[in-house]
PDB file of C-alpha atoms in Angstrom:
ATOM      1  CA  MET A   1     -26.548  -1.008   6.166  1.00  0.00           C
ATOM      2  CA  THR A   2     -27.369  -4.362   4.591  1.00  0.00           C
ATOM      3  CA  ASP A   3     -27.499  -4.897   0.852  1.00  0.00           C
ATOM      4  CA  ALA A   4     -31.305  -5.112   0.982  1.00  0.00           C
ATOM      5  CA  ALA A   5     -31.501  -1.797   2.850  1.00  0.00           C
ATOM      6  CA  TYR A   6     -29.131  -0.276   0.310  1.00  0.00           C
ATOM      7  CA  ASP A   7     -31.303  -1.541  -2.554  1.00  0.00           C
ATOM      8  CA  LYS A   8     -34.401  -0.072  -0.886  1.00  0.00           C
ATOM      9  CA  ASP A   9     -32.622   3.249  -0.323  1.00  0.00           C
ATOM     10  CA  ILE A  10     -31.621   3.403  -3.990  1.00  0.00           C
ATOM     11  CA  ASP A  11     -35.073   2.407  -5.248  1.00  0.00           C
ATOM     12  CA  ASN A  12     -36.727   5.169  -3.191  1.00  0.00           C
ATOM     13  CA  GLY A  13     -34.442   7.822  -4.643  1.00  0.00           C
ATOM     14  CA  PRO A  14     -35.577  10.438  -7.136  1.00  0.00           C
ATOM     15  CA  ASP A  15     -33.985   8.683 -10.097  1.00  0.00           C
ATOM     16  CA  ASN A  16     -35.068   5.089  -9.657  1.00  0.00           C
ATOM     17  CA  GLY A  17     -35.175   2.776 -12.663  1.00  0.00           C
ATOM     18  CA  ASN A  18     -32.100   2.065 -14.760  1.00  0.00           C
ATOM     19  CA  ASP A  19     -29.964   4.265 -12.505  1.00  0.00           C
ATOM     20  CA  ALA A  20     -30.954   2.215  -9.465  1.00  0.00           C
ATOM     21  CA  ALA A  21     -30.025  -1.012 -11.226  1.00  0.00           C
ATOM     22  CA  LEU A  22     -26.711   0.510 -12.274  1.00  0.00           C
ATOM     23  CA  LYS A  23     -25.947   1.580  -8.694  1.00  0.00           C
ATOM     24  CA  ARG A  24     -26.838  -1.883  -7.367  1.00  0.00           C
ATOM     25  CA  SER A  25     -24.555  -3.621  -9.855  1.00  0.00           C
ATOM     26  CA  MET A  26     -21.778  -1.067  -9.254  1.00  0.00           C
ATOM     27  CA  TYR A  27     -22.112  -1.559  -5.493  1.00  0.00           C
ATOM     28  CA  ALA A  28     -22.032  -5.366  -5.881  1.00  0.00           C
ATOM     29  CA  ALA A  29     -18.930  -5.172  -8.081  1.00  0.00           C
ATOM     30  CA  ALA A  30     -17.217  -2.871  -5.578  1.00  0.00           C
ATOM     31  CA  VAL A  31     -17.999  -5.158  -2.637  1.00  0.00           C
ATOM     32  CA  ASN A  32     -16.678  -8.145  -4.603  1.00  0.00           C
ATOM     33  CA  MET A  33     -13.431  -6.295  -5.346  1.00  0.00           C
ATOM     34  CA  LEU A  34     -13.058  -5.310  -1.700  1.00  0.00           C
ATOM     35  CA  ALA A  35     -13.732  -8.879  -0.607  1.00  0.00           C
ATOM     36  CA  LEU A  36     -10.666 -10.029  -2.537  1.00  0.00           C
ATOM     37  CA  ARG A  37      -8.272  -7.418  -1.128  1.00  0.00           C
ATOM     38  CA  GLU A  38      -8.115  -3.908   0.289  1.00  0.00           C
ATOM     39  CA  HIS A  39      -8.229  -1.100  -2.255  1.00  0.00           C
ATOM     40  CA  SER A  40      -7.572   2.596  -1.946  1.00  0.00           C
ATOM     41  CA  GLU A  41     -10.416   4.892  -2.902  1.00  0.00           C
ATOM     42  CA  LYS A  42      -8.534   5.917  -6.060  1.00  0.00           C
ATOM     43  CA  GLU A  43      -7.913   2.311  -7.121  1.00  0.00           C
ATOM     44  CA  LEU A  44     -11.543   1.364  -6.615  1.00  0.00           C
ATOM     45  CA  ARG A  45     -12.763   4.479  -8.452  1.00  0.00           C
ATOM     46  CA  ASP A  46     -10.478   3.729 -11.399  1.00  0.00           C
ATOM     47  CA  LYS A  47     -11.643   0.109 -11.642  1.00  0.00           C
ATOM     48  CA  LEU A  48     -15.322   0.977 -11.361  1.00  0.00           C
ATOM     49  CA  ILE A  49     -15.188   3.859 -13.831  1.00  0.00           C
ATOM     50  CA  ARG A  50     -13.568   1.576 -16.428  1.00  0.00           C
ATOM     51  CA  LYS A  51     -16.336  -0.949 -15.923  1.00  0.00           C
ATOM     52  CA  PHE A  52     -19.397   1.322 -15.536  1.00  0.00           C
ATOM     53  CA  ALA A  53     -18.437   4.833 -16.818  1.00  0.00           C
ATOM     54  CA  ASN A  54     -21.036   6.666 -14.703  1.00  0.00           C
ATOM     55  CA  ARG A  55     -19.361   9.183 -12.395  1.00  0.00           C
ATOM     56  CA  ALA A  56     -22.533  10.377 -10.664  1.00  0.00           C
ATOM     57  CA  ALA A  57     -23.501   6.880  -9.542  1.00  0.00           C
ATOM     58  CA  LEU A  58     -19.886   6.124  -8.678  1.00  0.00           C
ATOM     59  CA  ASP A  59     -19.658   9.000  -6.203  1.00  0.00           C
ATOM     60  CA  GLU A  60     -22.736   7.766  -4.356  1.00  0.00           C
ATOM     61  CA  VAL A  61     -21.528   4.156  -4.254  1.00  0.00           C
ATOM     62  CA  ILE A  62     -18.074   5.196  -2.982  1.00  0.00           C
ATOM     63  CA  SER A  63     -19.691   7.376  -0.299  1.00  0.00           C
ATOM     64  CA  ARG A  64     -21.810   4.434   0.836  1.00  0.00           C
ATOM     65  CA  LEU A  65     -18.817   2.098   0.990  1.00  0.00           C
ATOM     66  CA  ILE A  66     -16.865   4.590   3.100  1.00  0.00           C
ATOM     67  CA  ALA A  67     -19.842   5.178   5.406  1.00  0.00           C
ATOM     68  CA  GLN A  68     -20.275   1.435   5.883  1.00  0.00           C
ATOM     69  CA  GLY A  69     -16.581   0.979   6.648  1.00  0.00           C
ATOM     70  CA  TYR A  70     -15.928  -1.268   3.641  1.00  0.00           C
ATOM     71  CA  LEU A  71     -13.528   1.218   2.058  1.00  0.00           C
ATOM     72  CA  SER A  72     -10.785   2.908   4.071  1.00  0.00           C
ATOM     73  CA  ASP A  73      -7.584   4.499   2.799  1.00  0.00           C
ATOM     74  CA  SER A  74      -5.968   4.277   6.239  1.00  0.00           C
ATOM     75  CA  ARG A  75      -6.701   0.537   6.459  1.00  0.00           C
ATOM     76  CA  PHE A  76      -5.387   0.115   2.901  1.00  0.00           C
ATOM     77  CA  ALA A  77      -2.220   2.013   3.885  1.00  0.00           C
ATOM     78  CA  GLU A  78      -1.605  -0.272   6.872  1.00  0.00           C
ATOM     79  CA  THR A  79      -2.011  -3.364   4.690  1.00  0.00           C
ATOM     80  CA  ALA A  80       0.225  -1.957   1.964  1.00  0.00           C
ATOM     81  CA  VAL A  81       2.955  -0.986   4.445  1.00  0.00           C
ATOM     82  CA  ARG A  82       3.044  -4.520   5.875  1.00  0.00           C
ATOM     83  CA  HIS A  83       3.104  -5.966   2.360  1.00  0.00           C
ATOM     84  CA  TYR A  84       5.901  -3.788   0.975  1.00  0.00           C
ATOM     85  CA  ALA A  85       7.996  -3.882   4.148  1.00  0.00           C
ATOM     86  CA  GLY A  86       7.717  -7.670   4.097  1.00  0.00           C
ATOM     87  CA  LYS A  87       8.975  -7.676   0.508  1.00  0.00           C
ATOM     88  CA  GLY A  88      12.068  -5.761   1.621  1.00  0.00           C
ATOM     89  CA  TYR A  89      11.240  -2.219   0.556  1.00  0.00           C
ATOM     90  CA  GLY A  90      12.274   0.843   2.505  1.00  0.00           C
ATOM     91  CA  PRO A  91      10.148   3.753   3.682  1.00  0.00           C
ATOM     92  CA  GLY A  92      10.810   5.873   0.584  1.00  0.00           C
ATOM     93  CA  ARG A  93       9.570   3.197  -1.791  1.00  0.00           C
ATOM     94  CA  ILE A  94       6.567   2.443   0.422  1.00  0.00           C
ATOM     95  CA  ARG A  95       5.543   6.120   0.491  1.00  0.00           C
ATOM     96  CA  MET A  96       5.917   6.289  -3.298  1.00  0.00           C
ATOM     97  CA  GLU A  97       3.700   3.227  -3.766  1.00  0.00           C
ATOM     98  CA  LEU A  98       1.054   4.691  -1.447  1.00  0.00           C
ATOM     99  CA  ARG A  99       1.108   8.026  -3.326  1.00  0.00           C
ATOM    100  CA  LYS A 100       0.802   6.177  -6.626  1.00  0.00           C
ATOM    101  CA  ARG A 101      -2.305   4.423  -5.305  1.00  0.00           C
ATOM    102  CA  GLY A 102      -3.858   7.720  -4.223  1.00  0.00           C
ATOM    103  CA  VAL A 103      -3.335   7.569  -0.462  1.00  0.00           C
ATOM    104  CA  ASN A 104      -3.005  11.040   1.061  1.00  0.00           C
ATOM    105  CA  PRO A 105       0.124  11.828   3.079  1.00  0.00           C
ATOM    106  CA  GLU A 106      -2.045  12.210   6.215  1.00  0.00           C
ATOM    107  CA  GLU A 107      -3.242   8.631   5.772  1.00  0.00           C
ATOM    108  CA  GLN A 108       0.321   7.307   5.489  1.00  0.00           C
ATOM    109  CA  GLU A 109       0.826   7.156   9.252  1.00  0.00           C
ATOM    110  CA  ALA A 110       1.427   3.417   9.015  1.00  0.00           C
ATOM    111  CA  VAL A 111       4.862   4.071   7.482  1.00  0.00           C
ATOM    112  CA  GLN A 112       5.898   6.074  10.548  1.00  0.00           C
ATOM    113  CA  ASN A 113       4.750   3.242  12.843  1.00  0.00           C
ATOM    114  CA  LEU A 114       7.721   1.149  11.721  1.00  0.00           C
ATOM    115  CA  SER A 115      10.849   2.275  13.493  1.00  0.00           C
ATOM    116  CA  ALA A 116      14.046   3.302  11.775  1.00  0.00           C
ATOM    117  CA  ASP A 117      15.824   0.425  13.523  1.00  0.00           C
ATOM    118  CA  ASP A 118      13.399  -2.033  11.902  1.00  0.00           C
ATOM    119  CA  PHE A 119      14.247  -0.636   8.467  1.00  0.00           C
ATOM    120  CA  ILE A 120      17.988  -0.726   9.217  1.00  0.00           C
ATOM    121  CA  ALA A 121      17.728  -4.378  10.263  1.00  0.00           C
ATOM    122  CA  ARG A 122      15.732  -5.171   7.109  1.00  0.00           C
ATOM    123  CA  ALA A 123      18.306  -3.371   4.958  1.00  0.00           C
ATOM    124  CA  ARG A 124      21.147  -5.265   6.632  1.00  0.00           C
ATOM    125  CA  ASP A 125      19.350  -8.566   6.095  1.00  0.00           C
ATOM    126  CA  LEU A 126      18.699  -7.799   2.415  1.00  0.00           C
ATOM    127  CA  ALA A 127      22.305  -6.813   1.782  1.00  0.00           C
ATOM    128  CA  ALA A 128      23.614  -9.899   3.569  1.00  0.00           C
ATOM    129  CA  ARG A 129      21.322 -12.203   1.589  1.00  0.00           C
ATOM    130  CA  LYS A 130      22.291 -10.645  -1.725  1.00  0.00           C
ATOM    131  CA  TYR A 131      26.009  -9.969  -1.201  1.00  0.00           C
ATOM    132  CA  GLY A 132      27.077 -12.287   1.625  1.00  0.00           C
ATOM    133  CA  SER A 133      28.666 -11.384   4.917  1.00  0.00           C
ATOM    134  CA  ILE A 134      28.728  -7.630   5.442  1.00  0.00           C
ATOM    135  CA  ALA A 135      31.866  -7.861   7.576  1.00  0.00           C
ATOM    136  CA  GLU A 136      33.758  -9.431   4.643  1.00  0.00           C
ATOM    137  CA  MET A 137      32.593  -6.942   1.995  1.00  0.00           C
ATOM    138  CA  ASP A 138      35.164  -4.834   0.241  1.00  0.00           C
ATOM    139  CA  PHE A 139      34.579  -1.244  -0.856  1.00  0.00           C
ATOM    140  CA  LYS A 140      33.220  -2.208  -4.289  1.00  0.00           C
ATOM    141  CA  GLN A 141      30.686  -4.671  -2.828  1.00  0.00           C
ATOM    142  CA  LYS A 142      29.562  -2.155  -0.232  1.00  0.00           C
ATOM    143  CA  ARG A 143      29.061   0.446  -2.949  1.00  0.00           C
ATOM    144  CA  ARG A 144      26.905  -2.010  -4.894  1.00  0.00           C
ATOM    145  CA  ALA A 145      24.976  -2.910  -1.757  1.00  0.00           C
ATOM    146  CA  LEU A 146      24.381   0.781  -0.999  1.00  0.00           C
ATOM    147  CA  ALA A 147      23.011   1.346  -4.499  1.00  0.00           C
ATOM    148  CA  PHE A 148      20.824  -1.756  -4.220  1.00  0.00           C
ATOM    149  CA  LEU A 149      19.367  -0.635  -0.894  1.00  0.00           C
ATOM    150  CA  ALA A 150      18.793   2.906  -2.159  1.00  0.00           C
ATOM    151  CA  ARG A 151      16.846   1.528  -5.137  1.00  0.00           C
ATOM    152  CA  ARG A 152      14.705  -0.428  -2.675  1.00  0.00           C
ATOM    153  CA  GLY A 153      13.710   2.818  -0.978  1.00  0.00           C
ATOM    154  CA  PHE A 154      15.977   2.955   2.067  1.00  0.00           C
ATOM    155  CA  SER A 155      17.366   6.347   3.043  1.00  0.00           C
ATOM    156  CA  GLY A 156      21.064   7.058   2.752  1.00  0.00           C
ATOM    157  CA  GLU A 157      21.467   7.056   6.513  1.00  0.00           C
ATOM    158  CA  GLN A 158      19.704   3.696   6.830  1.00  0.00           C
ATOM    159  CA  CYS A 159      21.893   2.192   4.103  1.00  0.00           C
ATOM    160  CA  LEU A 160      25.108   3.450   5.665  1.00  0.00           C
ATOM    161  CA  ARG A 161      24.143   2.326   9.162  1.00  0.00           C
ATOM    162  CA  ALA A 162      23.112  -1.112   7.912  1.00  0.00           C
ATOM    163  CA  LEU A 163      26.444  -1.663   6.160  1.00  0.00           C
ATOM    164  CA  SER A 164      28.725  -0.070   8.729  1.00  0.00           C
ATOM    165  CA  MET A 165      27.601  -1.776  11.931  1.00  0.00           C
ATOM    166  CA  SER A 166      29.271  -4.957  12.999  1.00  0.00           C
ATOM    167  CA  ASP A 167      27.429  -8.238  13.403  1.00  0.00           C
ATOM    168  CA  GLU A 168      27.725  -7.962  17.186  1.00  0.00           C
ATOM    169  CA  ASP A 169      25.754  -4.681  17.101  1.00  0.00           C
ATOM    170  CA  PHE A 170      22.832  -6.624  15.672  1.00  0.00           C
ATOM    171  CA  GLY A 171      23.396  -9.717  17.793  1.00  0.00           C
ATOM    172  CA  ALA A 172      23.341 -11.966  14.747  1.00  0.00           C
ATOM    173  CA  ASP A 173      25.817 -14.314  13.157  1.00  0.00           C
ATOM    174  CA  MET A 174      25.955 -13.396   9.477  1.00  0.00           C
TER     175      MET A 174
END
């Protein structure tokens, strides 16, 4: 539906007038926010309610954005997973960030699309960049690296596998 069709649809509603103008400006603000980056439904709701403080109009605008395909929690989740994985976070931290932004667990399928081996390789790379060669680490350094990786959201198994495998297992010269 184009913006003009949306305006016409609002103006023909039972409560046209100031409410229609409010919905148009709320819709325009929402589209502008979504043009800058993906948002979850919760994030967008929170931003719009702070700016406009009209929940009835907000529900209609959000419904329109979802129907038009401008707002999608699953698309937001895919974008967020790529972003946080690229920053070196593990699956636990990524899931936490998605929950914090209001993405339902059913919508978090994008986290499962990354394989455990990908996360192990990322964990190994992070540890090697921060602490040097994994093969030359002593017990104390490995303990610190394990704690560092756990804080980044990697599971215990992923941390242990990343620090226990030899460089030849990964085919890399560290």
